[in-house]
mmCIF file of C-alpha atoms in Angstrom:
data_model
loop_
_atom_site.group_PDB
_atom_site.id
_atom_site.type_symbol
_atom_site.label_atom_id
_atom_site.label_comp_id
_atom_site.label_asym_id
_atom_site.label_seq_id
_atom_site.Cartn_x
_atom_site.Cartn_y
_atom_site.Cartn_z
ATOM 1 C CA ASN S 279 13.810 -13.542 -0.380
ATOM 2 C CA LYS S 280 11.332 -16.000 1.275
ATOM 3 C CA LEU S 281 9.538 -13.002 2.496
ATOM 4 C CA ILE S 282 9.270 -11.454 -1.055
ATOM 5 C CA ALA S 283 7.966 -14.641 -2.346
ATOM 6 C CA ASP S 284 5.403 -14.941 0.433
ATOM 7 C CA LEU S 285 4.334 -11.283 -0.409
ATOM 8 C CA GLU S 286 3.846 -12.070 -4.018
ATOM 9 C CA ASP S 287 1.827 -14.891 -3.347
ATOM 10 C CA LYS S 288 -0.348 -12.814 -1.413
ATOM 11 C CA LYS S 289 -1.883 -11.329 -4.433
ATOM 12 C CA ILE S 290 -3.142 -14.762 -5.683
ATOM 13 C CA VAL S 291 -4.898 -15.496 -2.233
ATOM 14 C CA LEU S 292 -6.436 -12.288 -1.202
ATOM 15 C CA ALA S 293 -10.029 -13.198 -2.302
ATOM 16 C CA ASN S 294 -9.940 -16.243 -0.129
ATOM 17 C CA LYS S 295 -8.713 -14.106 2.829
ATOM 18 C CA GLU S 296 -11.401 -11.780 2.263
ATOM 19 C CA LYS S 297 -13.820 -14.549 2.451
ATOM 20 C CA GLU S 298 -12.136 -15.689 5.604
ATOM 21 C CA LEU S 299 -12.637 -12.244 6.959
ATOM 22 C CA GLY S 300 -16.353 -12.558 6.322
ATOM 23 C CA ASN S 301 -16.512 -15.864 8.145
ATOM 24 C CA ASN S 302 -14.756 -14.333 11.018
ATOM 25 C CA LYS S 303 -17.268 -11.722 11.083
ATOM 26 C CA ILE S 304 -19.983 -14.186 11.271
ATOM 27 C CA ALA S 305 -18.335 -16.129 14.083
ATOM 28 C CA LEU S 306 -17.675 -13.026 16.129
ATOM 29 C CA SER S 307 -21.313 -11.684 15.727
ATOM 30 C CA LYS S 308 -22.466 -14.914 17.226
ATOM 31 C CA LYS S 309 -20.271 -14.654 20.144
ATOM 32 C CA LEU S 310 -21.265 -11.157 20.727
ATOM 33 C CA GLU S 311 -24.963 -11.839 20.455
ATOM 34 C CA SER S 312 -24.483 -14.562 23.133
ATOM 35 C CA LEU S 313 -23.463 -11.677 25.467
ATOM 36 C CA GLY S 314 -26.446 -9.662 24.503
ATOM 37 C CA GLY S 315 -24.866 -7.306 22.012
ATOM 38 C CA GLN S 316 -25.075 -6.787 18.332
ATOM 39 C CA ILE S 317 -21.787 -6.538 16.317
ATOM 40 C CA LYS S 318 -21.910 -3.504 13.688
ATOM 41 C CA GLU S 319 -18.600 -4.447 12.195
ATOM 42 C CA TYR S 320 -15.835 -7.221 12.642
ATOM 43 C CA ASP S 321 -13.380 -4.487 13.508
ATOM 44 C CA GLU S 322 -13.686 -0.832 13.548
ATOM 45 C CA TYR S 323 -10.250 -0.491 11.976
ATOM 46 C CA ALA S 324 -10.172 -3.144 9.145
ATOM 47 C CA VAL S 325 -7.806 -2.794 6.486
ATOM 48 C CA GLY S 326 -9.515 -2.797 2.883
ATOM 49 C CA ILE S 327 -8.065 -5.322 0.326
ATOM 50 C CA GLU S 328 -6.866 -2.394 -1.843
ATOM 51 C CA ASP S 329 -5.163 -0.844 0.741
ATOM 52 C CA GLU S 330 -3.385 -4.052 1.758
ATOM 53 C CA ILE S 331 -2.493 -4.819 -1.840
ATOM 54 C CA LYS S 332 -0.650 -1.546 -2.252
ATOM 55 C CA SER S 333 1.008 -1.927 1.052
ATOM 56 C CA VAL S 334 2.322 -5.271 -0.020
ATOM 57 C CA GLN S 335 3.438 -4.003 -3.353
ATOM 58 C CA GLU S 336 5.352 -1.053 -1.380
ATOM 59 C CA SER S 337 6.881 -3.594 0.802
ATOM 60 C CA ILE S 338 8.086 -5.845 -1.858
ATOM 61 C CA SER S 339 9.818 -2.968 -3.598
ATOM 62 C CA VAL S 340 11.550 -1.562 -0.346
ATOM 63 C CA TYR S 341 12.821 -4.981 0.794
ATOM 64 C CA GLU S 342 14.283 -5.704 -2.906
ATOM 65 C CA LYS S 343 16.140 -2.535 -2.805
ATOM 66 C CA LEU S 344 17.427 -3.360 0.721
ATOM 67 C CA GLY S 345 19.069 -6.344 -1.059
ATOM 68 C CA CYS S 346 17.306 -9.007 0.919
ATOM 69 C CA GLY S 347 17.835 -12.456 -0.627
ATOM 70 C CA ARG S 348 15.039 -14.542 -2.049
ATOM 71 C CA TYR S 349 15.354 -17.122 1.086
ATOM 72 C CA GLU S 350 16.633 -14.863 3.552
ATOM 73 C CA ASP S 351 14.508 -13.923 6.725
ATOM 74 C CA LEU S 352 13.527 -10.455 7.213
ATOM 75 C CA SER S 353 15.213 -10.202 10.459
ATOM 76 C CA SER S 354 18.564 -11.165 8.697
ATOM 77 C CA CYS S 355 18.797 -8.507 6.094
ATOM 78 C CA ILE S 356 17.143 -5.537 8.069
ATOM 79 C CA LYS S 357 18.559 -4.379 11.324
ATOM 80 C CA PHE S 358 16.296 -4.875 14.382
ATOM 81 C CA VAL S 359 17.497 -3.544 17.805
ATOM 82 C CA ASN S 360 16.030 -5.442 20.775
ATOM 83 C CA ALA S 361 13.784 -3.443 23.125
ATOM 84 C CA THR S 362 13.201 -4.112 26.680
ATOM 85 C CA SER S 363 9.905 -2.293 27.024
ATOM 86 C CA PHE S 364 7.020 -0.490 25.514
ATOM 87 C CA GLN S 365 6.589 3.367 25.923
ATOM 88 C CA PHE S 366 3.486 5.457 25.792
ATOM 89 C CA PRO S 367 3.259 6.949 22.170
ATOM 90 C CA VAL S 368 2.331 10.328 23.064
ATOM 91 C CA VAL S 369 3.737 12.658 25.771
ATOM 92 C CA LYS S 370 0.450 13.039 27.676
ATOM 93 C CA GLY S 371 -2.860 11.332 26.992
ATOM 94 C CA THR S 372 -5.823 9.626 28.814
ATOM 95 C CA ILE S 373 -7.541 6.351 27.757
ATOM 96 C CA THR S 374 -10.988 6.931 26.503
ATOM 97 C CA SER S 375 -11.674 3.503 24.963
ATOM 98 C CA ASN S 376 -10.386 0.054 26.115
ATOM 99 C CA TYR S 377 -9.274 -2.915 24.282
ATOM 100 C CA GLY S 378 -12.272 -5.793 23.870
ATOM 101 C CA TYR S 379 -15.812 -6.017 23.342
ATOM 102 C CA ARG S 380 -17.576 -2.469 23.751
ATOM 103 C CA PRO S 381 -21.443 -2.878 24.619
ATOM 104 C CA ALA S 382 -22.140 0.679 23.802
ATOM 105 C CA PHE S 383 -20.835 0.260 20.265
ATOM 106 C CA GLY S 384 -21.321 -3.391 19.798
ATOM 107 C CA ASP S 385 -17.978 -3.855 18.259
ATOM 108 C CA PHE S 386 -14.722 -5.505 19.132
ATOM 109 C CA HIS S 387 -12.222 -2.823 19.874
ATOM 110 C CA SER S 388 -8.640 -3.998 18.493
ATOM 111 C CA GLY S 389 -6.744 -1.537 20.803
ATOM 112 C CA ILE S 390 -7.023 1.240 22.979
ATOM 113 C CA ASP S 391 -7.927 5.147 22.341
ATOM 114 C CA ILE S 392 -5.940 7.754 23.652
ATOM 115 C CA SER S 393 -7.256 11.221 23.996
ATOM 116 C CA GLY S 394 -6.796 14.612 25.648
ATOM 117 C CA PHE S 395 -4.705 16.332 22.989
ATOM 118 C CA ALA S 396 -5.240 18.466 19.814
ATOM 119 C CA GLU S 397 -4.652 17.421 16.221
ATOM 120 C CA GLY S 398 -0.997 17.687 15.148
ATOM 121 C CA THR S 399 0.285 16.190 18.563
ATOM 122 C CA ASN S 400 3.523 14.310 18.156
ATOM 123 C CA VAL S 401 3.197 10.535 17.935
ATOM 124 C CA TYR S 402 6.327 8.340 19.069
ATOM 125 C CA ALA S 403 7.320 5.006 18.381
ATOM 126 C CA SER S 404 6.603 2.939 21.362
ATOM 127 C CA ALA S 405 9.668 0.575 20.989
ATOM 128 C CA ASN S 406 12.756 0.136 18.633
ATOM 129 C CA GLY S 407 11.513 -1.544 15.625
ATOM 130 C CA VAL S 408 11.128 -1.255 11.776
ATOM 131 C CA VAL S 409 8.267 0.171 9.860
ATOM 132 C CA GLY S 410 6.370 -2.705 8.261
ATOM 133 C CA ALA S 411 3.586 -0.861 6.609
ATOM 134 C CA ILE S 412 1.965 2.502 5.917
ATOM 135 C CA ILE S 413 -1.476 2.978 4.814
ATOM 136 C CA GLU S 414 -2.868 6.434 3.776
ATOM 137 C CA LYS S 415 -6.425 7.851 3.790
ATOM 138 C CA SER S 416 -8.207 4.655 4.760
ATOM 139 C CA SER S 417 -12.080 5.139 4.911
ATOM 140 C CA CYS S 418 -11.907 3.747 8.435
ATOM 141 C CA GLY S 419 -8.682 4.520 10.569
ATOM 142 C CA GLY S 420 -7.298 7.162 8.189
ATOM 143 C CA ASN S 421 -3.518 7.184 7.990
ATOM 144 C CA LYS S 422 -1.921 4.107 9.640
ATOM 145 C CA ILE S 423 1.587 3.091 10.517
ATOM 146 C CA TYR S 424 2.482 -0.556 11.546
ATOM 147 C CA ILE S 425 5.842 -1.175 13.182
ATOM 148 C CA HIS S 426 7.590 -4.481 13.872
ATOM 149 C CA HIS S 427 9.568 -4.885 17.007
ATOM 150 C CA TYR S 428 11.674 -7.208 19.031
ATOM 151 C CA VAL S 429 10.892 -6.875 22.772
ATOM 152 C CA ASN S 430 12.825 -9.015 25.122
ATOM 153 C CA GLY S 431 13.392 -11.406 22.123
ATOM 154 C CA LYS S 432 9.652 -11.326 21.241
ATOM 155 C CA LYS S 433 8.070 -10.385 17.904
ATOM 156 C CA TYR S 434 5.220 -7.690 17.998
ATOM 157 C CA THR S 435 3.538 -5.619 15.769
ATOM 158 C CA THR S 436 2.158 -2.037 16.950
ATOM 159 C CA ALA S 437 -0.357 -0.094 15.028
ATOM 160 C CA TYR S 438 -1.008 3.584 15.127
ATOM 161 C CA LEU S 439 -4.075 4.967 13.545
ATOM 162 C CA HIS S 440 -6.142 8.239 12.791
ATOM 163 C CA LEU S 441 -2.736 10.133 11.991
ATOM 164 C CA LEU S 442 -2.817 13.629 10.535
ATOM 165 C CA SER S 443 0.635 12.992 8.853
ATOM 166 C CA ILE S 444 3.365 10.407 8.730
ATOM 167 C CA LYS S 445 6.986 11.047 9.224
ATOM 168 C CA VAL S 446 8.572 7.764 8.547
ATOM 169 C CA SER S 447 8.719 5.275 5.568
ATOM 170 C CA VAL S 448 8.293 1.710 5.028
ATOM 171 C CA GLY S 449 11.577 -0.273 5.813
ATOM 172 C CA GLN S 450 12.755 2.642 8.039
ATOM 173 C CA GLU S 451 14.551 1.654 11.573
ATOM 174 C CA VAL S 452 13.039 3.732 14.254
ATOM 175 C CA LYS S 453 14.111 4.068 17.751
ATOM 176 C CA GLN S 454 11.860 4.056 20.787
ATOM 177 C CA GLY S 455 10.658 7.765 21.508
ATOM 178 C CA GLN S 456 11.246 8.661 18.036
ATOM 179 C CA LEU S 457 8.744 11.123 16.174
ATOM 180 C CA ILE S 458 6.788 9.099 13.693
ATOM 181 C CA ALA S 459 3.690 11.014 12.944
ATOM 182 C CA LEU S 460 1.343 13.856 14.174
ATOM 183 C CA SER S 461 -2.080 12.857 15.477
ATOM 184 C CA GLY S 462 -5.080 13.256 13.727
ATOM 185 C CA GLY S 463 -8.969 12.114 13.907
ATOM 186 C CA GLY S 464 -10.423 15.446 14.344
ATOM 187 C CA ALA S 465 -11.671 18.005 11.870
ATOM 188 C CA SER S 466 -8.677 17.708 9.655
ATOM 189 C CA THR S 467 -9.029 14.058 8.927
ATOM 190 C CA MET S 468 -12.672 13.164 9.349
ATOM 191 C CA TRP S 469 -13.723 14.135 5.865
ATOM 192 C CA TYR S 470 -12.011 10.782 4.703
ATOM 193 C CA ASP S 471 -11.703 8.713 8.133
ATOM 194 C CA GLY S 472 -15.157 7.796 8.726
ATOM 195 C CA CYS S 473 -14.473 6.008 11.938
ATOM 196 C CA SER S 474 -13.262 9.011 14.014
ATOM 197 C CA THR S 475 -15.409 11.506 15.907
ATOM 198 C CA GLY S 476 -12.841 13.543 17.401
ATOM 199 C CA ALA S 477 -8.997 14.056 17.924
ATOM 200 C CA HIS S 478 -7.297 10.873 19.282
ATOM 201 C CA LEU S 479 -4.893 8.062 18.627
ATOM 202 C CA HIS S 480 -6.004 4.362 18.030
ATOM 203 C CA PHE S 481 -2.903 2.198 19.371
ATOM 204 C CA THR S 482 -2.823 -1.546 19.067
ATOM 205 C CA VAL S 483 -0.343 -4.327 20.025
ATOM 206 C CA ALA S 484 -0.350 -7.829 18.409
ATOM 207 C CA ASN S 485 1.800 -10.850 18.882
ATOM 208 C CA GLY S 486 3.906 -11.634 15.809
ATOM 209 C CA TRP S 487 4.702 -9.544 12.608
ATOM 210 C CA TYR S 488 1.998 -8.716 10.232
ATOM 211 C CA LEU S 489 1.619 -6.277 7.210
ATOM 212 C CA GLY S 490 4.706 -6.163 5.394
ATOM 213 C CA SER S 491 6.296 -9.278 6.911
ATOM 214 C CA GLY S 492 5.044 -12.500 5.170
ATOM 215 C CA TYR S 493 1.377 -12.948 4.702
ATOM 216 C CA HIS S 494 -1.077 -14.083 7.160
ATOM 217 C CA GLY S 495 -4.018 -11.945 6.401
ATOM 218 C CA TYR S 496 -5.278 -8.962 8.339
ATOM 219 C CA SER S 497 -7.721 -11.019 10.074
ATOM 220 C CA THR S 498 -4.902 -13.123 11.484
ATOM 221 C CA PHE S 499 -3.539 -9.674 12.731
ATOM 222 C CA LEU S 500 -6.828 -9.092 14.380
ATOM 223 C CA ASN S 501 -6.966 -12.530 15.978
ATOM 224 C CA ASN S 502 -3.531 -11.758 17.459
ATOM 225 C CA THR S 503 -3.956 -8.468 18.990
ATOM 226 C CA ILE S 504 -3.619 -8.261 22.746
ATOM 227 C CA ASP S 505 -4.783 -5.988 25.507
ATOM 228 C CA PRO S 506 -1.901 -3.244 25.639
ATOM 229 C CA ARG S 507 -2.114 -3.566 29.483
ATOM 230 C CA ASP S 508 -0.736 -7.314 29.133
ATOM 231 C CA VAL S 509 2.491 -5.634 28.142
ATOM 232 C CA TRP S 510 1.832 -2.232 29.876
ATOM 233 C CA PRO S 511 0.352 -2.788 33.199
ATOM 234 C CA GLY S 512 0.847 0.755 34.389
ATOM 235 C CA LEU S 513 -1.807 2.218 32.029
ATOM 236 C CA PRO S 514 -4.595 3.950 33.784
ATOM 237 C CA PRO S 515 -8.189 2.808 33.699
ATOM 238 C CA LYS S 516 -10.721 4.139 30.984
ATOM 239 C CA GLY S 517 -12.707 7.167 32.277
ATOM 240 C CA SER S 518 -10.487 7.705 35.329
ATOM 241 C CA GLY S 519 -9.675 11.292 34.160
ATOM 242 C CA LYS S 520 -6.044 10.403 34.969
ATOM 243 C CA TYR S 521 -3.310 11.344 32.495
ATOM 244 C CA TYR S 522 -0.389 9.116 31.715
ATOM 245 C CA TYR S 523 2.974 10.604 30.693
ATOM 246 C CA ARG S 524 5.568 9.279 28.365
#
Protein backbone atom coordinates (compact mmCIF):
# COMPACT_ATOMS: atom_id res chain seq x y z
CA ASN A 1 0.00 0.00 0.00
CA LYS A 2 1.45 3.34 -1.07
CA LEU A 3 -0.10 4.86 2.04
CA ILE A 4 1.64 2.37 4.31
CA ALA A 5 4.97 2.86 2.51
CA ASP A 6 4.64 6.62 2.96
CA LEU A 7 3.85 6.22 6.63
CA GLU A 8 6.86 3.95 7.15
CA ASP A 9 9.10 6.51 5.46
CA LYS A 10 7.83 9.06 7.92
CA LYS A 11 9.94 7.60 10.71
CA ILE A 12 13.06 8.52 8.76
CA VAL A 13 12.13 12.11 7.99
CA LEU A 14 10.61 13.16 11.31
CA ALA A 15 13.80 14.92 12.41
CA ASN A 16 13.80 17.05 9.25
CA LYS A 17 10.13 17.85 9.72
CA GLU A 18 10.78 18.96 13.29
CA LYS A 19 13.40 21.33 11.89
CA GLU A 20 10.85 22.53 9.34
CA LEU A 21 8.43 23.29 12.18
CA GLY A 22 11.15 25.32 13.88
CA ASN A 23 11.73 27.33 10.73
CA ASN A 24 7.99 27.93 10.46
CA LYS A 25 7.99 29.26 14.01
CA ILE A 26 10.60 31.82 13.07
CA ALA A 27 8.82 32.86 9.87
CA LEU A 28 5.45 33.19 11.59
CA SER A 29 6.99 35.07 14.48
CA LYS A 30 8.36 37.68 12.10
CA LYS A 31 4.96 38.07 10.45
CA LEU A 32 3.26 38.57 13.81
CA GLU A 33 5.88 41.06 14.95
CA SER A 34 5.10 43.14 11.87
CA LEU A 35 1.55 43.34 13.21
CA GLY A 36 2.83 44.55 16.54
CA GLY A 37 2.48 41.21 18.33
CA GLN A 38 4.79 38.60 19.79
CA ILE A 39 4.15 34.91 19.14
CA LYS A 40 4.36 32.65 22.17
CA GLU A 41 4.17 29.41 20.19
CA TYR A 42 3.87 28.41 16.55
CA ASP A 43 0.54 26.87 17.37
CA GLU A 44 -1.17 26.30 20.67
CA TYR A 45 -2.07 22.75 19.74
CA ALA A 46 1.06 21.36 18.05
CA VAL A 47 1.47 17.60 17.89
CA GLY A 48 4.67 16.33 19.51
CA ILE A 49 7.02 14.11 17.52
CA GLU A 50 6.52 11.14 19.86
CA ASP A 51 2.74 11.49 19.64
CA GLU A 52 2.95 11.64 15.86
CA ILE A 53 5.15 8.53 15.62
CA LYS A 54 2.75 6.59 17.83
CA SER A 55 -0.21 7.74 15.71
CA VAL A 56 1.53 6.69 12.49
CA GLN A 57 2.44 3.26 13.84
CA GLU A 58 -1.17 2.71 14.89
CA SER A 59 -2.39 3.79 11.44
CA ILE A 60 -0.01 1.39 9.67
CA SER A 61 -1.27 -1.51 11.77
CA VAL A 62 -4.92 -0.62 11.16
CA TYR A 63 -4.57 -0.23 7.38
CA GLU A 64 -2.65 -3.51 7.08
CA LYS A 65 -5.42 -5.33 8.95
CA LEU A 66 -7.98 -3.78 6.60
CA GLY A 67 -6.15 -5.44 3.72
CA CYS A 68 -4.99 -2.32 1.91
CA GLY A 69 -2.59 -3.20 -0.91
CA ARG A 70 0.89 -1.64 -0.95
CA TYR A 71 0.12 0.66 -3.89
CA GLU A 72 -3.57 1.10 -3.23
CA ASP A 73 -4.90 4.54 -2.33
CA LEU A 74 -6.57 4.85 1.06
CA SER A 75 -9.86 5.90 -0.54
CA SER A 76 -9.85 2.66 -2.58
CA CYS A 77 -9.58 0.25 0.35
CA ILE A 78 -11.58 2.15 2.98
CA LYS A 79 -15.18 3.18 2.47
CA PHE A 80 -15.73 6.93 2.32
CA VAL A 81 -19.27 8.29 2.20
CA ASN A 82 -19.57 11.66 0.50
CA ALA A 83 -21.06 14.45 2.62
CA THR A 84 -22.73 17.61 1.41
CA SER A 85 -22.11 19.86 4.41
CA PHE A 86 -20.52 20.25 7.83
CA GLN A 87 -22.50 20.12 11.06
CA PHE A 88 -21.87 21.73 14.45
CA PRO A 89 -19.95 19.19 16.62
CA VAL A 90 -22.00 19.84 19.77
CA VAL A 91 -25.75 20.24 20.29
CA LYS A 92 -25.39 23.78 21.59
CA GLY A 93 -22.40 26.10 21.96
CA THR A 94 -21.06 29.61 21.63
CA ILE A 95 -17.83 30.73 19.93
CA THR A 96 -15.30 32.05 22.45
CA SER A 97 -12.16 32.20 20.28
CA ASN A 98 -11.87 32.74 16.52
CA TYR A 99 -9.58 31.28 13.89
CA GLY A 100 -6.45 33.32 13.12
CA TYR A 101 -4.03 35.62 14.89
CA ARG A 102 -5.05 36.50 18.46
CA PRO A 103 -3.44 39.73 19.73
CA ALA A 104 -4.40 39.00 23.34
CA PHE A 105 -2.42 35.74 23.32
CA GLY A 106 0.20 36.60 20.70
CA ASP A 107 -0.41 33.35 18.82
CA PHE A 108 -2.06 31.93 15.73
CA HIS A 109 -5.19 29.96 16.56
CA SER A 110 -5.68 27.06 14.13
CA GLY A 111 -9.40 26.65 14.76
CA ILE A 112 -12.32 27.93 16.79
CA ASP A 113 -13.09 27.36 20.47
CA ILE A 114 -16.64 26.35 21.31
CA SER A 115 -17.84 26.77 24.90
CA GLY A 116 -21.01 27.10 26.94
CA PHE A 117 -21.24 23.49 28.13
CA ALA A 118 -19.80 21.30 30.89
CA GLU A 119 -17.17 18.60 30.63
CA GLY A 120 -18.69 15.32 29.52
CA THR A 121 -20.87 16.92 26.82
CA ASN A 122 -21.36 14.79 23.69
CA VAL A 123 -19.13 15.64 20.71
CA TYR A 124 -20.31 14.55 17.26
CA ALA A 125 -18.66 13.98 13.88
CA SER A 126 -19.20 17.10 11.79
CA ALA A 127 -19.47 15.09 8.54
CA ASN A 128 -19.28 11.54 7.21
CA GLY A 129 -15.71 10.29 7.26
CA VAL A 130 -13.03 7.92 8.55
CA VAL A 131 -11.04 8.39 11.75
CA GLY A 132 -7.47 9.03 10.60
CA ALA A 133 -5.65 9.51 13.90
CA ILE A 134 -6.15 9.61 17.65
CA ILE A 135 -3.69 11.19 20.08
CA GLU A 136 -4.15 10.67 23.80
CA LYS A 137 -3.16 12.90 26.71
CA SER A 138 -1.05 15.34 24.73
CA SER A 139 0.52 18.00 26.96
CA CYS A 140 -1.15 20.64 24.79
CA GLY A 141 -4.58 19.79 23.44
CA GLY A 142 -5.14 16.69 25.54
CA ASN A 143 -7.05 13.90 23.81
CA LYS A 144 -7.48 14.56 20.08
CA ILE A 145 -9.36 13.04 17.14
CA TYR A 146 -8.60 13.68 13.45
CA ILE A 147 -11.22 12.65 10.87
CA HIS A 148 -10.85 12.54 7.08
CA HIS A 149 -13.84 13.56 4.97
CA TYR A 150 -15.13 13.90 1.43
CA VAL A 151 -17.45 16.91 1.43
CA ASN A 152 -18.93 17.66 -1.98
CA GLY A 153 -16.11 15.60 -3.50
CA LYS A 154 -13.31 17.53 -1.75
CA LYS A 155 -10.92 16.20 0.90
CA TYR A 156 -10.94 17.76 4.37
CA THR A 157 -9.56 16.89 7.81
CA THR A 158 -11.37 17.97 10.97
CA ALA A 159 -9.76 17.95 14.40
CA TYR A 160 -11.45 17.80 17.83
CA LEU A 161 -9.26 18.70 20.83
CA HIS A 162 -9.48 18.83 24.65
CA LEU A 163 -11.57 15.66 24.89
CA LEU A 164 -12.48 13.93 28.14
CA SER A 165 -12.88 10.52 26.49
CA ILE A 166 -12.86 9.06 22.98
CA LYS A 167 -15.61 6.80 21.61
CA VAL A 168 -14.13 5.82 18.21
CA SER A 169 -10.98 4.11 16.90
CA VAL A 170 -8.52 4.69 14.04
CA GLY A 171 -9.86 3.45 10.70
CA GLN A 172 -13.48 3.53 11.88
CA GLU A 173 -16.09 4.92 9.50
CA VAL A 174 -18.29 7.55 11.14
CA LYS A 175 -21.51 9.22 10.06
CA GLN A 176 -22.38 12.89 10.38
CA GLY A 177 -23.85 13.45 13.84
CA GLN A 178 -22.37 10.25 15.29
CA LEU A 179 -21.06 10.41 18.85
CA ILE A 180 -17.24 10.38 18.74
CA ALA A 181 -16.19 11.74 22.14
CA LEU A 182 -17.06 13.58 25.33
CA SER A 183 -15.79 17.11 25.79
CA GLY A 184 -13.08 18.00 28.29
CA GLY A 185 -10.80 20.97 28.83
CA GLY A 186 -11.79 21.55 32.45
CA ALA A 187 -10.71 20.24 35.85
CA SER A 188 -10.79 16.60 34.76
CA THR A 189 -8.22 17.06 31.99
CA MET A 190 -6.20 20.18 32.87
CA TRP A 191 -3.76 18.14 34.98
CA TYR A 192 -2.20 16.84 31.75
CA ASP A 193 -3.56 19.29 29.15
CA GLY A 194 -1.60 22.48 29.77
CA CYS A 195 -3.28 24.47 26.99
CA SER A 196 -6.77 24.65 28.43
CA THR A 197 -8.16 26.88 31.16
CA GLY A 198 -11.76 25.68 31.13
CA ALA A 199 -14.28 23.31 29.59
CA HIS A 200 -14.48 23.77 25.82
CA LEU A 201 -13.92 22.11 22.44
CA HIS A 202 -11.28 23.24 19.97
CA PHE A 203 -12.43 22.50 16.40
CA THR A 204 -10.22 22.75 13.29
CA VAL A 205 -10.90 22.32 9.56
CA ALA A 206 -8.08 21.79 7.02
CA ASN A 207 -8.03 21.28 3.26
CA GLY A 208 -6.74 17.76 2.48
CA TRP A 209 -6.04 14.66 4.56
CA TYR A 210 -3.38 14.75 7.29
CA LEU A 211 -2.24 12.57 10.19
CA GLY A 212 -2.81 8.93 9.35
CA SER A 213 -3.08 9.48 5.59
CA GLY A 214 0.31 9.68 3.92
CA TYR A 215 2.96 11.97 5.37
CA HIS A 216 2.93 15.72 4.92
CA GLY A 217 4.13 16.73 8.36
CA TYR A 218 2.03 18.37 11.05
CA SER A 219 3.28 21.79 10.00
CA THR A 220 1.72 21.14 6.57
CA PHE A 221 -1.57 20.37 8.30
CA LEU A 222 -1.38 23.72 10.10
CA ASN A 223 -0.52 25.55 6.87
CA ASN A 224 -3.66 24.13 5.26
CA THR A 225 -6.10 24.93 8.05
CA ILE A 226 -8.93 27.26 7.09
CA ASP A 227 -11.41 29.38 8.98
CA PRO A 228 -14.38 27.08 9.68
CA ARG A 229 -16.58 29.98 8.60
CA ASP A 230 -15.28 29.45 5.05
CA VAL A 231 -17.31 26.23 4.94
CA TRP A 232 -19.77 27.21 7.68
CA PRO A 233 -20.90 30.81 7.06
CA GLY A 234 -23.74 30.60 9.57
CA LEU A 235 -21.54 30.42 12.66
CA PRO A 236 -22.21 33.26 15.13
CA PRO A 237 -19.44 35.80 15.80
CA LYS A 238 -17.15 35.44 18.79
CA GLY A 239 -18.39 37.14 21.94
CA SER A 240 -21.89 37.71 20.56
CA GLY A 241 -23.40 35.66 23.36
CA LYS A 242 -25.41 33.85 20.69
CA TYR A 243 -25.64 30.09 20.82
CA TYR A 244 -25.42 27.93 17.74
CA TYR A 245 -27.52 24.75 17.63
CA ARG A 246 -26.71 21.54 15.82
